[in-house]
Amino acid sequence: MRAVFQAIKRSWFKHFVTQLSATFILTITYAVALFVVLSTTNIKNIFNIWGKVNEATIYLQNDASASNRSELEAYLSSHGLVGKYIYESSDQSALSFKNKFKGMSSQSVDPKNISQFFPALYKVQFKDSHIYEEDQAILDGFSATIAQKFTYVKNVSYGKAWLRKYRKIINGLESVSWVIAFTILLASLFVSSNVIKTILFSKKEEIEILEFVGAGPVWIYGPHIVNIVALSIISFFCAVASVYGIFKVSHFQFSQMISEVILSELQFISVGSILLYFSLIMLGVFSYTLLSVSSLLPKNKKNISGANI
């Protein structure tokens, strides 16, 4: 182990600029990848606020009677998910529609003349917010139970179709962020490969002598592989520290500009995600470095054969 550290130390003294440049480039590369993941994760968290289900609408048949409404109201009052509800008649629905689009038409429309096109309804507000992806079964169960239990209910809606498309967009955004992060990871592998190739080519004669006297590949190339892995570890944690610093500064700046609800959704990358990305980087760097070293072995052996002749 001491010999390995001495070999790394000599490499740093002899190739200080190359090693320092590699560390700087790897740090920037990892920082960009982490920043992409951080940004998209927080964008997803913020979008989740808008994707939460707080209410549902129960549409009634035109022939629903007052006793039917009383029966439905008794059920809603005793339901554990329901916080409160508001009844809206056909005339009130038509009036709400007219008020909403008041400035879009110059013609005056009497709500009573169009009320037949608007069903009576109940606006139900849930006690707690529900996330569609996690609570879909609960929301679907609530809607299906009411529709089956009360024949005079035409439909129960909580925006399921919109939420399904919304989740696809959010999941697509998250997938794109990871693709970008892994693409940047591949770029870092090329940096690591070029560094070790530069060092090994500069030590070509020294390597040939070591092979000639019987030194094995592990003894010759092992210290350089350990060096690249160590560079990647240092660069990664420097990148994590840099991105965390940017996050804290941005969080402080945003605290004076946005609401507490949105601010509470801004979170740093989870420890699990950091460890996953770190493991993939180390696995990739180690594997690609071994591949780069193995590509040099046949050439070195050929040179040794020529020297023996």
Short mmCIF file of C-alpha atoms in Angstrom, two decimals:
data_model
loop_
_atom_site.label_atom_id
_atom_site.label_comp_id
_atom_site.label_asym_id
_atom_site.label_seq_id
_atom_site.Cartn_x
_atom_site.Cartn_y
_atom_site.Cartn_z
CA MET A 1 0.00 0.00 0.00
CA ARG A 2 2.85 2.36 0.81
CA ALA A 3 4.38 1.70 -2.59
CA VAL A 4 1.09 2.58 -4.27
CA PHE A 5 0.91 5.93 -2.48
CA GLN A 6 4.54 6.66 -3.35
CA ALA A 7 3.82 5.94 -7.02
CA ILE A 8 0.78 8.27 -6.90
CA LYS A 9 2.88 10.93 -5.20
CA ARG A 10 5.56 10.73 -7.91
CA SER A 11 2.86 10.93 -10.58
CA TRP A 12 1.43 14.08 -9.00
CA PHE A 13 4.85 15.75 -8.81
CA LYS A 14 5.69 14.85 -12.40
CA HIS A 15 2.25 15.55 -13.91
CA PHE A 16 0.90 18.17 -11.52
CA VAL A 17 -0.74 20.34 -14.19
CA THR A 18 -2.41 17.34 -15.86
CA GLN A 19 -3.68 16.00 -12.54
CA LEU A 20 -4.95 19.39 -11.39
CA SER A 21 -6.64 20.06 -14.73
CA ALA A 22 -8.31 16.65 -14.63
CA THR A 23 -9.58 17.27 -11.09
CA PHE A 24 -10.97 20.68 -12.12
CA ILE A 25 -12.66 19.34 -15.26
CA LEU A 26 -14.15 16.35 -13.43
CA THR A 27 -15.44 18.59 -10.65
CA ILE A 28 -17.19 20.86 -13.16
CA THR A 29 -18.56 17.85 -15.06
CA TYR A 30 -20.01 16.23 -11.94
CA ALA A 31 -21.32 19.58 -10.69
CA VAL A 32 -23.21 20.20 -13.94
CA ALA A 33 -24.73 16.71 -13.80
CA LEU A 34 -25.78 17.15 -10.15
CA PHE A 35 -27.17 20.62 -10.88
CA VAL A 36 -29.32 19.20 -13.69
CA VAL A 37 -30.69 16.52 -11.36
CA LEU A 38 -31.24 19.10 -8.58
CA SER A 39 -33.05 21.53 -10.89
CA THR A 40 -35.39 18.98 -12.44
CA THR A 41 -36.13 17.39 -9.06
CA ASN A 42 -37.21 20.74 -7.61
CA ILE A 43 -39.18 21.63 -10.73
CA LYS A 44 -41.00 18.32 -10.29
CA ASN A 45 -41.63 19.09 -6.60
CA ILE A 46 -43.08 22.50 -7.47
CA PHE A 47 -45.26 21.02 -10.21
CA ASN A 48 -46.52 18.47 -7.69
CA ILE A 49 -48.17 21.34 -5.82
CA TRP A 50 -50.32 22.04 -8.86
CA GLY A 51 -50.89 18.32 -9.36
CA LYS A 52 -52.44 17.77 -5.95
CA VAL A 53 -56.14 16.95 -5.80
CA ASN A 54 -58.06 19.07 -3.31
CA GLU A 55 -61.59 18.73 -4.59
CA ALA A 56 -63.97 16.74 -6.77
CA THR A 57 -67.19 17.59 -8.58
CA ILE A 58 -70.30 15.42 -8.44
CA TYR A 59 -72.66 16.02 -11.40
CA LEU A 60 -76.33 15.10 -10.91
CA GLN A 61 -78.94 13.85 -13.36
CA ASN A 62 -81.60 16.39 -14.37
CA ASP A 63 -84.28 14.38 -12.58
CA ALA A 64 -82.49 14.31 -9.19
CA SER A 65 -85.01 15.27 -6.50
CA ALA A 66 -84.60 17.10 -3.22
CA SER A 67 -84.79 13.80 -1.30
CA ASN A 68 -82.03 12.43 -3.53
CA ARG A 69 -79.86 15.40 -2.67
CA SER A 70 -80.56 14.94 1.04
CA GLU A 71 -79.50 11.30 0.78
CA LEU A 72 -76.27 12.25 -1.01
CA GLU A 73 -75.52 15.05 1.45
CA ALA A 74 -75.92 12.66 4.39
CA TYR A 75 -73.42 10.32 2.77
CA LEU A 76 -70.92 13.11 2.09
CA SER A 77 -71.22 14.46 5.65
CA SER A 78 -70.29 11.06 7.09
CA HIS A 79 -67.50 10.30 4.61
CA GLY A 80 -63.97 10.36 6.04
CA LEU A 81 -62.36 12.02 2.99
CA VAL A 82 -64.84 14.89 2.67
CA GLY A 83 -64.15 18.15 4.43
CA LYS A 84 -67.03 20.23 3.13
CA TYR A 85 -69.28 20.48 0.09
CA ILE A 86 -71.35 23.11 -1.72
CA TYR A 87 -74.47 22.48 -3.77
CA GLU A 88 -74.84 24.41 -7.02
CA SER A 89 -78.09 24.30 -9.00
CA SER A 90 -78.35 24.39 -12.79
CA ASP A 91 -79.16 28.10 -12.73
CA GLN A 92 -76.17 28.81 -10.48
CA SER A 93 -73.88 26.75 -12.76
CA ALA A 94 -75.09 28.70 -15.78
CA LEU A 95 -74.56 32.00 -13.94
CA SER A 96 -71.02 30.95 -12.93
CA PHE A 97 -70.28 30.11 -16.57
CA LYS A 98 -71.64 33.48 -17.72
CA ASN A 99 -69.56 35.40 -15.16
CA LYS A 100 -66.43 33.48 -16.06
CA PHE A 101 -66.68 34.39 -19.75
CA LYS A 102 -68.36 37.77 -19.32
CA GLY A 103 -65.74 39.76 -21.24
CA MET A 104 -65.54 37.36 -24.19
CA SER A 105 -68.91 38.15 -25.78
CA SER A 106 -70.79 41.39 -26.46
CA GLN A 107 -74.17 39.64 -26.35
CA SER A 108 -76.03 39.38 -23.06
CA VAL A 109 -77.14 35.86 -22.19
CA ASP A 110 -79.85 35.06 -19.66
CA PRO A 111 -78.63 32.18 -17.43
CA LYS A 112 -82.18 30.78 -17.32
CA ASN A 113 -82.11 30.23 -21.08
CA ILE A 114 -78.96 28.10 -20.93
CA SER A 115 -79.39 26.45 -17.52
CA GLN A 116 -80.72 23.30 -19.20
CA PHE A 117 -77.21 22.69 -20.56
CA PHE A 118 -75.65 22.84 -17.09
CA PRO A 119 -76.32 20.05 -14.59
CA ALA A 120 -76.75 20.59 -10.88
CA LEU A 121 -73.61 19.63 -9.01
CA TYR A 122 -71.80 19.35 -5.71
CA LYS A 123 -68.32 20.82 -5.25
CA VAL A 124 -66.63 18.56 -2.72
CA GLN A 125 -63.51 19.67 -0.89
CA PHE A 126 -61.32 16.95 0.63
CA LYS A 127 -59.97 17.16 4.15
CA ASP A 128 -56.43 16.51 2.90
CA SER A 129 -54.68 17.04 -0.42
CA HIS A 130 -54.09 13.91 -2.46
CA ILE A 131 -51.24 13.24 -4.88
CA TYR A 132 -52.66 11.58 -7.97
CA GLU A 133 -49.77 9.16 -8.51
CA GLU A 134 -49.83 7.94 -4.90
CA ASP A 135 -53.54 8.21 -4.09
CA GLN A 136 -55.10 7.25 -7.42
CA ALA A 137 -56.76 4.16 -5.92
CA ILE A 138 -58.35 6.25 -3.14
CA LEU A 139 -59.63 8.88 -5.56
CA ASP A 140 -60.93 6.30 -8.05
CA GLY A 141 -62.60 4.39 -5.22
CA PHE A 142 -64.32 7.54 -3.97
CA SER A 143 -65.63 8.37 -7.45
CA ALA A 144 -66.70 4.84 -8.33
CA THR A 145 -68.51 4.27 -5.02
CA ILE A 146 -70.64 7.41 -5.36
CA ALA A 147 -71.44 6.71 -9.03
CA GLN A 148 -72.56 3.14 -8.23
CA LYS A 149 -74.36 3.90 -4.95
CA PHE A 150 -76.46 6.80 -6.23
CA THR A 151 -78.16 6.18 -9.59
CA TYR A 152 -79.04 9.85 -10.00
CA VAL A 153 -75.32 10.81 -10.08
CA LYS A 154 -74.25 11.38 -13.69
CA ASN A 155 -70.50 11.61 -13.14
CA VAL A 156 -67.83 12.21 -10.49
CA SER A 157 -64.78 14.11 -11.68
CA TYR A 158 -61.52 15.11 -10.04
CA GLY A 159 -59.57 15.89 -13.23
CA LYS A 160 -58.24 12.37 -13.78
CA ALA A 161 -57.60 12.77 -17.53
CA TRP A 162 -55.71 16.02 -17.01
CA LEU A 163 -53.72 14.60 -14.13
CA ARG A 164 -52.72 11.54 -16.17
CA LYS A 165 -51.26 13.76 -18.91
CA TYR A 166 -49.71 15.99 -16.25
CA ARG A 167 -47.90 13.03 -14.64
CA LYS A 168 -46.58 11.92 -18.02
CA ILE A 169 -45.02 15.34 -18.52
CA ILE A 170 -43.48 15.32 -15.04
CA ASN A 171 -42.11 11.79 -15.43
CA GLY A 172 -40.78 12.67 -18.88
CA LEU A 173 -39.01 15.70 -17.44
CA GLU A 174 -37.40 13.54 -14.76
CA SER A 175 -36.31 10.95 -17.32
CA VAL A 176 -34.71 13.63 -19.50
CA SER A 177 -32.77 14.98 -16.52
CA TRP A 178 -31.30 11.55 -15.75
CA VAL A 179 -30.42 11.02 -19.42
CA ILE A 180 -28.55 14.33 -19.40
CA ALA A 181 -26.82 13.42 -16.15
CA PHE A 182 -25.67 10.04 -17.49
CA THR A 183 -24.52 11.65 -20.74
CA ILE A 184 -22.34 13.97 -18.71
CA LEU A 185 -21.13 10.95 -16.76
CA LEU A 186 -19.97 9.34 -20.01
CA ALA A 187 -18.08 12.52 -20.84
CA SER A 188 -16.29 12.28 -17.49
CA LEU A 189 -15.16 8.76 -18.38
CA PHE A 190 -13.39 10.08 -21.47
CA VAL A 191 -11.64 12.67 -19.29
CA SER A 192 -10.45 9.95 -16.90
CA SER A 193 -9.30 7.77 -19.80
CA ASN A 194 -7.33 10.59 -21.42
CA VAL A 195 -5.62 11.44 -18.15
CA ILE A 196 -4.39 7.91 -17.53
CA LYS A 197 -3.34 7.48 -21.17
CA THR A 198 -1.35 10.72 -21.01
CA ILE A 199 0.44 9.58 -17.86
CA LEU A 200 1.13 6.08 -19.19
CA PHE A 201 2.45 7.29 -22.53
CA SER A 202 4.82 9.67 -20.74
CA LYS A 203 6.09 6.69 -18.74
CA LYS A 204 6.41 4.39 -21.73
CA GLU A 205 10.10 3.60 -21.25
CA GLU A 206 9.72 3.14 -17.50
CA ILE A 207 6.82 0.72 -18.04
CA GLU A 208 8.81 -1.30 -20.59
CA ILE A 209 11.69 -1.67 -18.12
CA LEU A 210 9.33 -2.78 -15.35
CA GLU A 211 7.75 -5.36 -17.64
CA PHE A 212 11.21 -6.54 -18.75
CA VAL A 213 12.30 -7.22 -15.16
CA GLY A 214 9.11 -9.19 -14.51
CA ALA A 215 6.76 -6.69 -12.84
CA GLY A 216 3.11 -7.66 -13.25
CA PRO A 217 0.31 -5.48 -14.65
CA VAL A 218 -1.15 -4.89 -11.17
CA TRP A 219 2.15 -3.47 -9.90
CA ILE A 220 2.68 -1.34 -13.01
CA TYR A 221 -0.83 -0.03 -13.70
CA GLY A 222 -2.48 -0.43 -10.28
CA PRO A 223 -1.22 2.87 -8.81
CA HIS A 224 -2.49 4.80 -11.85
CA ILE A 225 -5.92 3.19 -11.64
CA VAL A 226 -6.09 4.01 -7.91
CA ASN A 227 -5.01 7.57 -8.74
CA ILE A 228 -7.84 8.06 -11.27
CA VAL A 229 -10.42 6.61 -8.88
CA ALA A 230 -9.12 8.90 -6.10
CA LEU A 231 -9.34 11.90 -8.45
CA SER A 232 -12.94 10.99 -9.26
CA ILE A 233 -13.85 10.65 -5.56
CA ILE A 234 -12.31 14.01 -4.68
CA SER A 235 -13.92 15.68 -7.70
CA PHE A 236 -17.33 14.23 -6.93
CA PHE A 237 -17.43 15.44 -3.33
CA CYS A 238 -16.09 18.84 -4.38
CA ALA A 239 -18.95 18.95 -6.90
CA VAL A 240 -21.51 17.98 -4.21
CA ALA A 241 -20.17 20.72 -1.92
CA SER A 242 -20.28 23.30 -4.74
CA VAL A 243 -23.84 22.43 -5.79
CA TYR A 244 -24.98 22.41 -2.16
CA GLY A 245 -23.50 25.88 -1.68
CA ILE A 246 -25.31 27.14 -4.79
CA PHE A 247 -28.53 25.56 -3.51
CA LYS A 248 -28.29 27.22 -0.09
CA VAL A 249 -27.57 30.65 -1.58
CA SER A 250 -30.43 30.26 -4.09
CA HIS A 251 -32.77 29.07 -1.33
CA PHE A 252 -32.01 32.18 0.70
CA GLN A 253 -32.55 34.43 -2.31
CA PHE A 254 -35.85 32.73 -3.23
CA SER A 255 -37.10 33.00 0.36
CA GLN A 256 -37.61 36.71 -0.25
CA MET A 257 -39.33 36.25 -3.60
CA ILE A 258 -41.67 33.23 -3.48
CA SER A 259 -44.33 31.88 -1.12
CA GLU A 260 -43.63 29.56 1.79
CA VAL A 261 -45.64 26.78 0.13
CA ILE A 262 -43.34 26.69 -2.91
CA LEU A 263 -40.23 27.31 -0.81
CA SER A 264 -40.99 24.26 1.32
CA GLU A 265 -40.89 22.08 -1.81
CA LEU A 266 -37.32 23.13 -2.67
CA GLN A 267 -35.12 20.31 -1.44
CA PHE A 268 -31.52 19.27 -2.03
CA ILE A 269 -30.78 15.99 -3.79
CA SER A 270 -31.57 13.05 -1.51
CA VAL A 271 -28.74 11.04 0.03
CA GLY A 272 -29.97 7.97 -1.82
CA SER A 273 -29.73 9.70 -5.21
CA ILE A 274 -26.25 11.03 -4.40
CA LEU A 275 -25.04 7.57 -3.36
CA LEU A 276 -26.58 6.01 -6.48
CA TYR A 277 -24.90 8.53 -8.77
CA PHE A 278 -21.61 8.18 -6.86
CA SER A 279 -21.72 4.38 -7.20
CA LEU A 280 -22.39 4.61 -10.92
CA ILE A 281 -19.53 7.09 -11.36
CA MET A 282 -17.06 4.91 -9.45
CA LEU A 283 -18.14 1.80 -11.32
CA GLY A 284 -17.91 3.58 -14.65
CA VAL A 285 -14.55 5.21 -13.94
CA PHE A 286 -13.00 1.99 -12.64
CA SER A 287 -14.32 -0.11 -15.54
CA TYR A 288 -13.40 2.41 -18.23
CA THR A 289 -9.95 2.94 -16.74
CA LEU A 290 -9.34 -0.82 -16.75
CA LEU A 291 -10.48 -0.91 -20.37
CA SER A 292 -8.10 1.91 -21.27
CA VAL A 293 -5.20 0.18 -19.54
CA SER A 294 -5.95 -3.19 -21.14
CA SER A 295 -5.90 -1.57 -24.58
CA LEU A 296 -2.27 -0.60 -23.93
CA LEU A 297 -1.11 -4.02 -22.75
CA PRO A 298 -0.65 -5.75 -26.15
CA LYS A 299 1.45 -2.90 -27.48
CA ASN A 300 3.73 -2.93 -24.43
CA LYS A 301 4.14 -6.70 -24.61
CA LYS A 302 5.09 -6.40 -28.26
CA ASN A 303 7.78 -3.88 -27.40
CA ILE A 304 9.12 -6.14 -24.67
CA SER A 305 9.36 -9.03 -27.13
CA GLY A 306 11.37 -6.84 -29.45
CA ALA A 307 13.70 -5.84 -26.59
CA ASN A 308 14.31 -9.46 -25.68
CA ILE A 309 15.29 -10.26 -29.23
#
